[in-house]
Tab-separated table of C-alpha atoms in Angstrom:
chain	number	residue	atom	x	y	z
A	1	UNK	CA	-24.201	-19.488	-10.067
A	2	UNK	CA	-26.202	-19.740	-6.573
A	3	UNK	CA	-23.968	-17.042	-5.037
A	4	UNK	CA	-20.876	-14.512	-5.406
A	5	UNK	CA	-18.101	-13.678	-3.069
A	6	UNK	CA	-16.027	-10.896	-4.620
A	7	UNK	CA	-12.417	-10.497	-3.351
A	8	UNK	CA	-12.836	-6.963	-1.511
A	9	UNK	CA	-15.442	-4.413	-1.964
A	10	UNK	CA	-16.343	-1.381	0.057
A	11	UNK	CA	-18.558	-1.259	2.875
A	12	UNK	CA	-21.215	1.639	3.542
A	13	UNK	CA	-22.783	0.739	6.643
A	14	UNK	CA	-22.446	4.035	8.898
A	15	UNK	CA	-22.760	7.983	8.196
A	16	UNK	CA	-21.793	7.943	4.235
A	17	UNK	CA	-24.898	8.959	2.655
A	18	UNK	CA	-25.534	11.235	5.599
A	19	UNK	CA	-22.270	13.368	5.203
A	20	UNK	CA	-22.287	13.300	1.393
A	21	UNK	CA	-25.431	14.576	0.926
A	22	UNK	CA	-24.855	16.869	3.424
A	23	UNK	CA	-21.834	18.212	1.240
A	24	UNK	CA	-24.330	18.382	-1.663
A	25	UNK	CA	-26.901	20.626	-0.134
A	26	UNK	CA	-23.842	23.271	1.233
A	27	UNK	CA	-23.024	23.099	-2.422
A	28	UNK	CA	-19.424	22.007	-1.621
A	29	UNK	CA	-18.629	19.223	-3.716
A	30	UNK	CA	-15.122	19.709	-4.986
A	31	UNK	CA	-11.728	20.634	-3.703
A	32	UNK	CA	-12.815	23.163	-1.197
A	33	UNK	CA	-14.503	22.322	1.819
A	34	UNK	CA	-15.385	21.862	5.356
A	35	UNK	CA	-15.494	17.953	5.315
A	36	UNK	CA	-11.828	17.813	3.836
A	37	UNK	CA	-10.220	19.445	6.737
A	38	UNK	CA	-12.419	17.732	8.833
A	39	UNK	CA	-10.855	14.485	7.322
A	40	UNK	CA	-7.592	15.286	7.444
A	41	UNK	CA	-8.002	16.335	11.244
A	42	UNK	CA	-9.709	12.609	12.140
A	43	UNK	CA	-6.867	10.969	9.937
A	44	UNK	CA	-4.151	12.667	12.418
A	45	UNK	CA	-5.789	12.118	15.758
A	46	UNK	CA	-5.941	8.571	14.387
A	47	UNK	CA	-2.215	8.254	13.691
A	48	UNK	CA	-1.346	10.471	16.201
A	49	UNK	CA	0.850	12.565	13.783
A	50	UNK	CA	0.625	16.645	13.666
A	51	UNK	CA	-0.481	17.402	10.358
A	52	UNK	CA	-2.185	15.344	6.929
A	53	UNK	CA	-2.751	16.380	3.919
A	54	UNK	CA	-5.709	14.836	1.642
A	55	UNK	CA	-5.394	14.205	-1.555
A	56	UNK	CA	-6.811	12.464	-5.105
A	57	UNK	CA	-4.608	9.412	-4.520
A	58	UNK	CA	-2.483	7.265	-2.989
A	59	UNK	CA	-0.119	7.638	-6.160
A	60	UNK	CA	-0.151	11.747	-6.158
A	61	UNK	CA	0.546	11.316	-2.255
A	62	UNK	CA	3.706	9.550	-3.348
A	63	UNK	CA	4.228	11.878	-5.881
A	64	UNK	CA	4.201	14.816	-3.350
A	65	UNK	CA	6.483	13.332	-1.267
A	66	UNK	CA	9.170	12.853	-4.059
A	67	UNK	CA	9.025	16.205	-4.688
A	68	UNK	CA	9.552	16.841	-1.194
A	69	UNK	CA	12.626	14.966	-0.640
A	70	UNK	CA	14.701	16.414	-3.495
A	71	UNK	CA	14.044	13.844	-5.945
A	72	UNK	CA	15.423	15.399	-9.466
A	73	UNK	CA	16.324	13.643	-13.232
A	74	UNK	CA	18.515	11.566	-13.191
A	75	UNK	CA	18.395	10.442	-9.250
A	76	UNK	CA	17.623	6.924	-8.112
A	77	UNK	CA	14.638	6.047	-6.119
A	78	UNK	CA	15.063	2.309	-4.017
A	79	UNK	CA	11.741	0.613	-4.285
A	80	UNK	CA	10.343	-2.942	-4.163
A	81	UNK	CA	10.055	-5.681	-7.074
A	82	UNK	CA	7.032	-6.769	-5.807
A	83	UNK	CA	4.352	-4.475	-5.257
A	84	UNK	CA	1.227	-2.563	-7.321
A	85	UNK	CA	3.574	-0.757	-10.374
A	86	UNK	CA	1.659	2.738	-8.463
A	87	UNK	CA	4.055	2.775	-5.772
A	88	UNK	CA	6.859	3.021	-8.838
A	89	UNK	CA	5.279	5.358	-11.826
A	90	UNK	CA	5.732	8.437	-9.503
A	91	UNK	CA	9.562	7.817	-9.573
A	92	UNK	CA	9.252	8.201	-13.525
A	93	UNK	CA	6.830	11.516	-12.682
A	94	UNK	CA	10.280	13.331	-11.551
A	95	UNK	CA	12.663	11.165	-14.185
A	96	UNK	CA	14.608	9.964	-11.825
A	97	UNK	CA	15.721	5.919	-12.291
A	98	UNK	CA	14.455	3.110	-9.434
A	99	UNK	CA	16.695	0.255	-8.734
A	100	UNK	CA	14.014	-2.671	-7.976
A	101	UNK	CA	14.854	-4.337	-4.602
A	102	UNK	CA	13.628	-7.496	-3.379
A	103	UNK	CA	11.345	-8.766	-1.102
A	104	UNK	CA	11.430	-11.095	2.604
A	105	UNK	CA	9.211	-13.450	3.308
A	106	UNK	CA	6.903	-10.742	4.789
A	107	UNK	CA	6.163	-9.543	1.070
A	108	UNK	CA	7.769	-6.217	1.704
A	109	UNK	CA	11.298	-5.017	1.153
A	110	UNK	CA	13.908	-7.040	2.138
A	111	UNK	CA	16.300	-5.081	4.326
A	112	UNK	CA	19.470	-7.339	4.105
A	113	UNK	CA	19.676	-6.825	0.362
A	114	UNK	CA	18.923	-3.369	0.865
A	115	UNK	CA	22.175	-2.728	3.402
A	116	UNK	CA	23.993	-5.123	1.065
A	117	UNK	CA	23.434	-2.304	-2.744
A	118	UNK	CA	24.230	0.582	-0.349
A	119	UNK	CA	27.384	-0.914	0.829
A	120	UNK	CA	28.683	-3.200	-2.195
A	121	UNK	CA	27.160	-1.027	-4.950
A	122	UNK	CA	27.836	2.628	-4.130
A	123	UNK	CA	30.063	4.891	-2.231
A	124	UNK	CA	29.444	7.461	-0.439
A	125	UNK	CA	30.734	11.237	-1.137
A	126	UNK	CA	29.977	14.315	0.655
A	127	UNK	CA	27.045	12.934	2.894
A	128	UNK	CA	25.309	11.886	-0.448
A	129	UNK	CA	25.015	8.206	-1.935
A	130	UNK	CA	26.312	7.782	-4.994
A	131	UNK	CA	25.666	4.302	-6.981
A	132	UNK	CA	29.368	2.942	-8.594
A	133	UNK	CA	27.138	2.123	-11.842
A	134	UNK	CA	26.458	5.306	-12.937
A	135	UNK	CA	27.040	7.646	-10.721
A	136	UNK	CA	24.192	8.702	-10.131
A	137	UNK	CA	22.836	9.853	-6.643
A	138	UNK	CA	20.152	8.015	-4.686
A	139	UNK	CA	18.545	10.099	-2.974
A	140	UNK	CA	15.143	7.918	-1.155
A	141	UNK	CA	13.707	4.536	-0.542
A	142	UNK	CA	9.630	4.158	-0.949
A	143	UNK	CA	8.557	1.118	1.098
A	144	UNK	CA	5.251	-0.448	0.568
A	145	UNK	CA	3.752	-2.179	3.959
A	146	UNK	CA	2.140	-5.180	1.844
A	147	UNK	CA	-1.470	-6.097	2.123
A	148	UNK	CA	-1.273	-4.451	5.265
A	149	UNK	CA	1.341	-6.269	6.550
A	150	UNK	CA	4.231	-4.118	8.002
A	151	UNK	CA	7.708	-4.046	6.822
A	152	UNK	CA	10.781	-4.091	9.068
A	153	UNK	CA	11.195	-0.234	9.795
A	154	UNK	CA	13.749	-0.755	12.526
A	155	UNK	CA	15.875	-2.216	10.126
A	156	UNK	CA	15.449	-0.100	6.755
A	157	UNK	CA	15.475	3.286	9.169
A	158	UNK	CA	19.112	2.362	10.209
A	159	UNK	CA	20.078	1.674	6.728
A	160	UNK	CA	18.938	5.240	5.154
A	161	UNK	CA	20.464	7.739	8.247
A	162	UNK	CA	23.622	5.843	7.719
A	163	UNK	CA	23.535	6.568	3.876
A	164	UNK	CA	21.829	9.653	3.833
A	165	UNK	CA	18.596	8.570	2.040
A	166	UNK	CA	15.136	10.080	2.793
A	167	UNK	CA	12.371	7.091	3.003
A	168	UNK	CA	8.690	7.717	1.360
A	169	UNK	CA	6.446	4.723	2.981
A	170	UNK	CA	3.311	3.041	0.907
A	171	UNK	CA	1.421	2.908	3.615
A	172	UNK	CA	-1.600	2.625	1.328
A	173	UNK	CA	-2.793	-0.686	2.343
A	174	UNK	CA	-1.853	-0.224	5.677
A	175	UNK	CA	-3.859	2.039	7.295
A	176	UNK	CA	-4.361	0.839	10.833
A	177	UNK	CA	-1.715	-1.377	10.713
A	178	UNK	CA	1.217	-0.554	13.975
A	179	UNK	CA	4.359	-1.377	15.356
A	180	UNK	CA	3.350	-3.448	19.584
A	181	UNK	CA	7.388	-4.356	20.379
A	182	UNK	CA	10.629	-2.467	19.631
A	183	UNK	CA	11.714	1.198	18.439
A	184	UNK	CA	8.370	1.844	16.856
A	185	UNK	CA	5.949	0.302	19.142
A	186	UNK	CA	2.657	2.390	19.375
A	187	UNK	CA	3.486	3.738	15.936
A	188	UNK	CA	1.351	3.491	12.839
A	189	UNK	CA	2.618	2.632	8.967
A	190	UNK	CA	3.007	5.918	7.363
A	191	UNK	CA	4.402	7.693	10.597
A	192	UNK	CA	7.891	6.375	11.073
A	193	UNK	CA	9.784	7.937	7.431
A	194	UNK	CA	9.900	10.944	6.095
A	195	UNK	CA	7.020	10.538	4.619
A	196	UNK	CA	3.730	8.138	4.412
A	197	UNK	CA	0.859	8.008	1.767
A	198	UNK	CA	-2.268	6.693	2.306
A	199	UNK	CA	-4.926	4.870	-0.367
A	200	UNK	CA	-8.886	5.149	0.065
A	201	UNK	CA	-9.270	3.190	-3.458
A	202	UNK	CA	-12.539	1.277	-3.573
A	203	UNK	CA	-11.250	-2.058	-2.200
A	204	UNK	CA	-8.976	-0.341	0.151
A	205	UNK	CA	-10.288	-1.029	4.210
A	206	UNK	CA	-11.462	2.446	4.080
A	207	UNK	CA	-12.986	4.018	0.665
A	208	UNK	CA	-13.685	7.702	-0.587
A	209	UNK	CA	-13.788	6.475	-4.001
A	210	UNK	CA	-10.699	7.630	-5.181
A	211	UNK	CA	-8.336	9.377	-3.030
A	212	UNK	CA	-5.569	9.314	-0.478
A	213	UNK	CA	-3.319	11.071	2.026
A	214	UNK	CA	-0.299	12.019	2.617
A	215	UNK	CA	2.049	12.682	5.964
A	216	UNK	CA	5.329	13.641	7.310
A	217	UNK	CA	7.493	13.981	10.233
A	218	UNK	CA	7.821	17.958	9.363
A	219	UNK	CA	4.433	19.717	9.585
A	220	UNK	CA	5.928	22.398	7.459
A	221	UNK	CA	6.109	20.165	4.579
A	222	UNK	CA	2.938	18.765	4.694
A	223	UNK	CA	1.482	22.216	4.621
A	224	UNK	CA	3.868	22.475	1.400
A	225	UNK	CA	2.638	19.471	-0.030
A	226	UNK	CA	-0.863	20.449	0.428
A	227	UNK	CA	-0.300	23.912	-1.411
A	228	UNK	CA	1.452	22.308	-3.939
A	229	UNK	CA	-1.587	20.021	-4.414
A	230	UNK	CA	-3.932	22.781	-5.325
A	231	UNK	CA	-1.748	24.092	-7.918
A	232	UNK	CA	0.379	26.360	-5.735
A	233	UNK	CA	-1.950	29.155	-5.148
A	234	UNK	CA	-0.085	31.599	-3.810
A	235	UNK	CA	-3.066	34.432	-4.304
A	236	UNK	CA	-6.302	32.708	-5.964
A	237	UNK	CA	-7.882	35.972	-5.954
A	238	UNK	CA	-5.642	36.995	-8.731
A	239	UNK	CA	-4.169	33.834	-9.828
A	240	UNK	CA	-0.252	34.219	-8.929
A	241	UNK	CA	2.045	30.922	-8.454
A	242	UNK	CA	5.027	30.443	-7.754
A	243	UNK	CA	5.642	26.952	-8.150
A	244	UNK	CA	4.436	24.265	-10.869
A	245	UNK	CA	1.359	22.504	-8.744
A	246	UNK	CA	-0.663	19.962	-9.496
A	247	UNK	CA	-4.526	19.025	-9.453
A	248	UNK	CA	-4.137	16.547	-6.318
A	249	UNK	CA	-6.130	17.873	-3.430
A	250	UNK	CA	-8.989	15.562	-2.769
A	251	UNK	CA	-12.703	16.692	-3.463
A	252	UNK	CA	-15.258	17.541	-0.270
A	253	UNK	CA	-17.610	15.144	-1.420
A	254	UNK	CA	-14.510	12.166	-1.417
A	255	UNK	CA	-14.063	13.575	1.958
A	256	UNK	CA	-17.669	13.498	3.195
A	257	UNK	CA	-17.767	9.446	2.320
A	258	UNK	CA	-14.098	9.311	4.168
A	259	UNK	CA	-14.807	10.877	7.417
A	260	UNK	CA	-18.028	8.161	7.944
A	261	UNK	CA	-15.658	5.620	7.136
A	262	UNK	CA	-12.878	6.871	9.684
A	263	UNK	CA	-15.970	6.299	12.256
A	264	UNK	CA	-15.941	2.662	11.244
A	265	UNK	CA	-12.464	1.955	10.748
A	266	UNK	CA	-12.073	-0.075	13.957
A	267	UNK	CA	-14.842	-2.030	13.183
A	268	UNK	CA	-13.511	-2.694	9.739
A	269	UNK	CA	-10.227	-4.620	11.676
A	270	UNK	CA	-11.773	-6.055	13.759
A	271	UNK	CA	-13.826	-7.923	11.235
A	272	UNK	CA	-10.921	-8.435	9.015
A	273	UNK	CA	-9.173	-10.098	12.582
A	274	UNK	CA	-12.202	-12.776	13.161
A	275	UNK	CA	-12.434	-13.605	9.155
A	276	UNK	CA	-8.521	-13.910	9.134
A	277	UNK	CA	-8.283	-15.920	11.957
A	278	UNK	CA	-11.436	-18.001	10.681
A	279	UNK	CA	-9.590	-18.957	7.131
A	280	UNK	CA	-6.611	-19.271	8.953
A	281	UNK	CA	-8.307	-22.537	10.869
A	282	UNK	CA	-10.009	-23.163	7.868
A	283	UNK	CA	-6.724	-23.588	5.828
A	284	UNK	CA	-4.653	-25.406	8.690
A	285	UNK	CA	-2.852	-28.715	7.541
A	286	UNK	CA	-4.239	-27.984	3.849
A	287	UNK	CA	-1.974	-30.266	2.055
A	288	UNK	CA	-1.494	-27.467	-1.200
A	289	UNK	CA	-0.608	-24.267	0.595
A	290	UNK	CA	-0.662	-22.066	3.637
A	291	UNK	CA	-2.090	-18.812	4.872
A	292	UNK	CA	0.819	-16.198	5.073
A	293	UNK	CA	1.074	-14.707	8.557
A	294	UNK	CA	1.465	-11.090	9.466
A	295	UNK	CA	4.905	-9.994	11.160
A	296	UNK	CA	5.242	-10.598	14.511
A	297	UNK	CA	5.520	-7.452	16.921
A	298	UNK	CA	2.769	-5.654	14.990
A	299	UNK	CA	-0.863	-5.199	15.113
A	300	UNK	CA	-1.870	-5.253	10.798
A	301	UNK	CA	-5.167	-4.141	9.641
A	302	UNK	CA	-4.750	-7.363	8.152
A	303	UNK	CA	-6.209	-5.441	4.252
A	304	UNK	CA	-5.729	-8.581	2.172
A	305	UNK	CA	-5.072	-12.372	2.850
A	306	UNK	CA	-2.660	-14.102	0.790
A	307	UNK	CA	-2.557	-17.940	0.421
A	308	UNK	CA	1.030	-19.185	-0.745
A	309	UNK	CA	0.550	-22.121	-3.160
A	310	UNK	CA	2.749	-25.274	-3.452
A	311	UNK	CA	2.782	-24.730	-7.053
A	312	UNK	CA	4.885	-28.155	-7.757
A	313	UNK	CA	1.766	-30.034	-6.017
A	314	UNK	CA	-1.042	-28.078	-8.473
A	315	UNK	CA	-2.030	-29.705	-11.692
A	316	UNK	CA	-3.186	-26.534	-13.147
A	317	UNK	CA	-2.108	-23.219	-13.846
A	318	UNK	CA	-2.835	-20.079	-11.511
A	319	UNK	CA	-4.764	-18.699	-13.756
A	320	UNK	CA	-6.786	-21.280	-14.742
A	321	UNK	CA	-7.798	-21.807	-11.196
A	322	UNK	CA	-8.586	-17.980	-10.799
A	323	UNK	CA	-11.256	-18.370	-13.356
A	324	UNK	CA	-12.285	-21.602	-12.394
A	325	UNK	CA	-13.384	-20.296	-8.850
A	326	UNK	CA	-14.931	-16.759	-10.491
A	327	UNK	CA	-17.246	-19.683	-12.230
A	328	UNK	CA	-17.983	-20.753	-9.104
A	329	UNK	CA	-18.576	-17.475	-7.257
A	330	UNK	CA	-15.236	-17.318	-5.553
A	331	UNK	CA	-13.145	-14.370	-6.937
A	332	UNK	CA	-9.512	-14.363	-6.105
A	333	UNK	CA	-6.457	-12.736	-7.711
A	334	UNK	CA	-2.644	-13.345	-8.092
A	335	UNK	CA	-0.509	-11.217	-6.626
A	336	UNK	CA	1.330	-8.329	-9.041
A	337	UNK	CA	3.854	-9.345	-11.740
A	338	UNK	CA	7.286	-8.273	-10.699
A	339	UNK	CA	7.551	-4.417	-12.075
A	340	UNK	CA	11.027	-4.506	-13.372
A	341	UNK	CA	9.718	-7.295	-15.366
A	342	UNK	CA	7.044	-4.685	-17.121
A	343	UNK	CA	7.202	-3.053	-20.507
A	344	UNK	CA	8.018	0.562	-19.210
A	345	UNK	CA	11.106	-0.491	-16.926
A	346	UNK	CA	12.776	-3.203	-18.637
A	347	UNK	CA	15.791	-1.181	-18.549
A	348	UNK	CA	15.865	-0.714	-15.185
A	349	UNK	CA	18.305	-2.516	-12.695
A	350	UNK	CA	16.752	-5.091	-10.581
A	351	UNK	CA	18.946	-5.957	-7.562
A	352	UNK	CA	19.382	-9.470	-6.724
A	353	UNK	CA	15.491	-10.164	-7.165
A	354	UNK	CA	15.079	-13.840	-5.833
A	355	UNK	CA	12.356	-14.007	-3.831
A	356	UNK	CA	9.749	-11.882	-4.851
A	357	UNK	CA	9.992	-14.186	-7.947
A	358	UNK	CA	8.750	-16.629	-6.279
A	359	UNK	CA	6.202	-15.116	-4.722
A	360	UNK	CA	4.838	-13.594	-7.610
A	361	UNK	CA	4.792	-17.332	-8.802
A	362	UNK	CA	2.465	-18.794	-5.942
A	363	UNK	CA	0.711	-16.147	-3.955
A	364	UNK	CA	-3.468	-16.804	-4.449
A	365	UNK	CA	-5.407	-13.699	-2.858
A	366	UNK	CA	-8.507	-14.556	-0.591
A	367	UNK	CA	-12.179	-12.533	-0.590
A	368	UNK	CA	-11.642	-10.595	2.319
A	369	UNK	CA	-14.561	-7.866	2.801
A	370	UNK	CA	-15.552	-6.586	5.693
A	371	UNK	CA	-19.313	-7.829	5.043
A	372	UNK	CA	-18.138	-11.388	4.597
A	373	UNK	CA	-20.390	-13.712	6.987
A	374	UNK	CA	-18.871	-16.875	8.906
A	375	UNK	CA	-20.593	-18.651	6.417
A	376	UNK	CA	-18.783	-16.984	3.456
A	377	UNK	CA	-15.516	-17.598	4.526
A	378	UNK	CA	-16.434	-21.158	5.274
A	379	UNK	CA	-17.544	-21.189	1.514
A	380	UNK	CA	-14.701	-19.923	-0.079
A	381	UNK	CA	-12.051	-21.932	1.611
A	382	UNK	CA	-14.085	-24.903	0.911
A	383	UNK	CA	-14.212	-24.452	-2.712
A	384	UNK	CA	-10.597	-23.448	-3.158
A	385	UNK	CA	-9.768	-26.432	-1.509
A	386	UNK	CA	-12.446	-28.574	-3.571
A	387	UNK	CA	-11.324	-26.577	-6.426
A	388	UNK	CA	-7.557	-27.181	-6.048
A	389	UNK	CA	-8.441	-30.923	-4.808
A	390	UNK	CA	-10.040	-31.687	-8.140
A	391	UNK	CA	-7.602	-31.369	-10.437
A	392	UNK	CA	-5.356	-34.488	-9.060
């Protein structure tokens, strides 16, 4: 094999080794430190929110924020069919129930179908929702902004101050991504709910290895959030707590490698943008499938590039073709299996799920790093197309 594309890997380019060894010489390398607030203070300005909280993950962000909004055994949690199962296993965390909802053709959560279970499956008592089912109360709706593609706030913020339901967005491929028309405009994914968390995975368009963020519209509870993320330290000179914490706060030296990639973050759209907009041409009038477009009225960080599939038209499976391409330096991956459809919620309700089946059915990710060359995109969309081309 001549030469490898991988599908998204992270990009050191700027200050990283700088700051981190920096943090290594001051001897601050875990979950203490100056470059932690100093990430969390960049993070802010950059969303133009009052106060974030870093911490190990985009999942224990989520986690936080459950807490936050009341979410106790027993409750239900709205959340999407089609997304990383992440986004869900934090709902389990508390042992409270989610109710999978599907998607619109934007990937994210379909808003119609959402209005449609508040009003046809529940009732509402005492300013609280209460499903018919079981009668059980739902208490919040996590959104995930898909591949950094933004879902429609406007809509889903209507639906939970009219039922009473707090909203926790999964903002963790979406950071950059902003509202340009309507309500919102000028706001960024994360900012607009209750609550937002935030991903710096490795293939996320910023990295610090591991870790995430968190946010909220009340400063006060991201202050809680944060405490509660350090195991609730009430006085850590002799080790009294009031409250069961956890081990989420995000390590200096995560922090050093974050706050040089903050300074590039611009740069990193921008380059997603042109290589977009390059497969985009690229993949115009291709007979098997299209490139799916980002919602219009927003400006996405445009994270990950999907390419929907005429599956009738394809004379192989999607998985065969995935490891076809790997073979031929091209790695791409299919888009998440449907959660509800996964061992641990089986017995979960899944609420009307159409068309995030079908996506899950026909979606082929694209590479999409930020170091990609002109000539690299022109290579992989040739030999998907040769590749999907050859098996008539």
């Amino acid at each position: 094999m001549s030469r490898f594309i991988p599908l998204s890997i992270p990009n050191f380019e700027g200050n990283e080794k700088k700051y981190v060894l920096d943090a290594v010489e001051q001897g601050w390398v875990s979950t203490g430190g100056a470059y932690i607030t100093r990430l969390e203070k960049q993070i802010a300005e950059y969303l133009h929110t009052e106060n974030v909280a870093a911490c190990q993950s985009g999942t224990g962000g989520i986690h936080l924020a459950l807490i936050e909004c009341g979410v106790m055994p027993d409750d239900i949690v709205l959340v999407p069919a089609l997304t990383f199962i992440a986004a869900v296993n934090p709902v389990r965390y508390q042992f409270a129930e989610p109710v999978f909802m599907d998607c619109d053709n934007s990937l994210c959560m379909d808003p119609v179908k959402l209005r449609r279970f508040c009003e046809e499956e529940c009732i509402v008592q005492n300013d609280s929702l209460i499903e018919k089912r079981g009668g059980q109360k739902v208490k919040a709706i996590i959104v995930v902004h898909v591949f950094g593609n933004l879902a429609d706030m406007e809509a889903i913020m209507d639906i939970a101050e009219e039922y009473h339901l707090k909203v926790i967005e999964d903002a963790t491929e979406a950071l950059g991504s902003k509202y340009t028309e309507g309500r919102y405009a000028g706001q960024y994914a994360g900012t607009i709910g209750d609550f937002g968390s935030f991903s710096f995975n490795g293939n996320k368009i910023i990295t610090t290895g591991g870790g995430g963020a968190v946010t909220g519209r009340d400063a006060a509870a991201v202050d809680h959030m944060r405490y509660l993320s350090t195991q609730a330290k009430d006085d850590p000179h002799f080790y009294i707590h009031h409250e069961v914490g956890f081990n989420y706060r995000m390590t200096n030296l995560q922090a050093a490698l974050g706050v040089a990639q903050m300074e590039e973050l611009e740069e990193f759209i921008s380059r997603k943008h042109k290589n977009y907009d390059l497969y985009k041409e690229l993949f115009h009038g291709f007979s098997y499938g299209k490139l799916l477009e980002f919602r219009e009225g927003t400006y996405s960080n445009q994270w990950f590039y999907a390419l929907e599939l005429k599956m009738d038209l394809l004379k192989c499976s999607l998985r065969d073709l995935i490891s076809k391409l790997e073979q031929h330096g091209v790695q791409t991956r299919a888009i998440w299996g449907l959660i509800h459809r996964q061992k641990p919620y089986h017995e979960f309700l899944a609420y009307e799920v159409e068309r995030a089946a079908y996506y899950s059915e026909c979606i082929l990710n694209l590479p999409c790093s930020t170091q990609m060359t002109e000539e690299d995109v022109r290579y992989a969309a040739e030999t998907i197309q040769n590749m999907i081309e050859s098996y008539r």
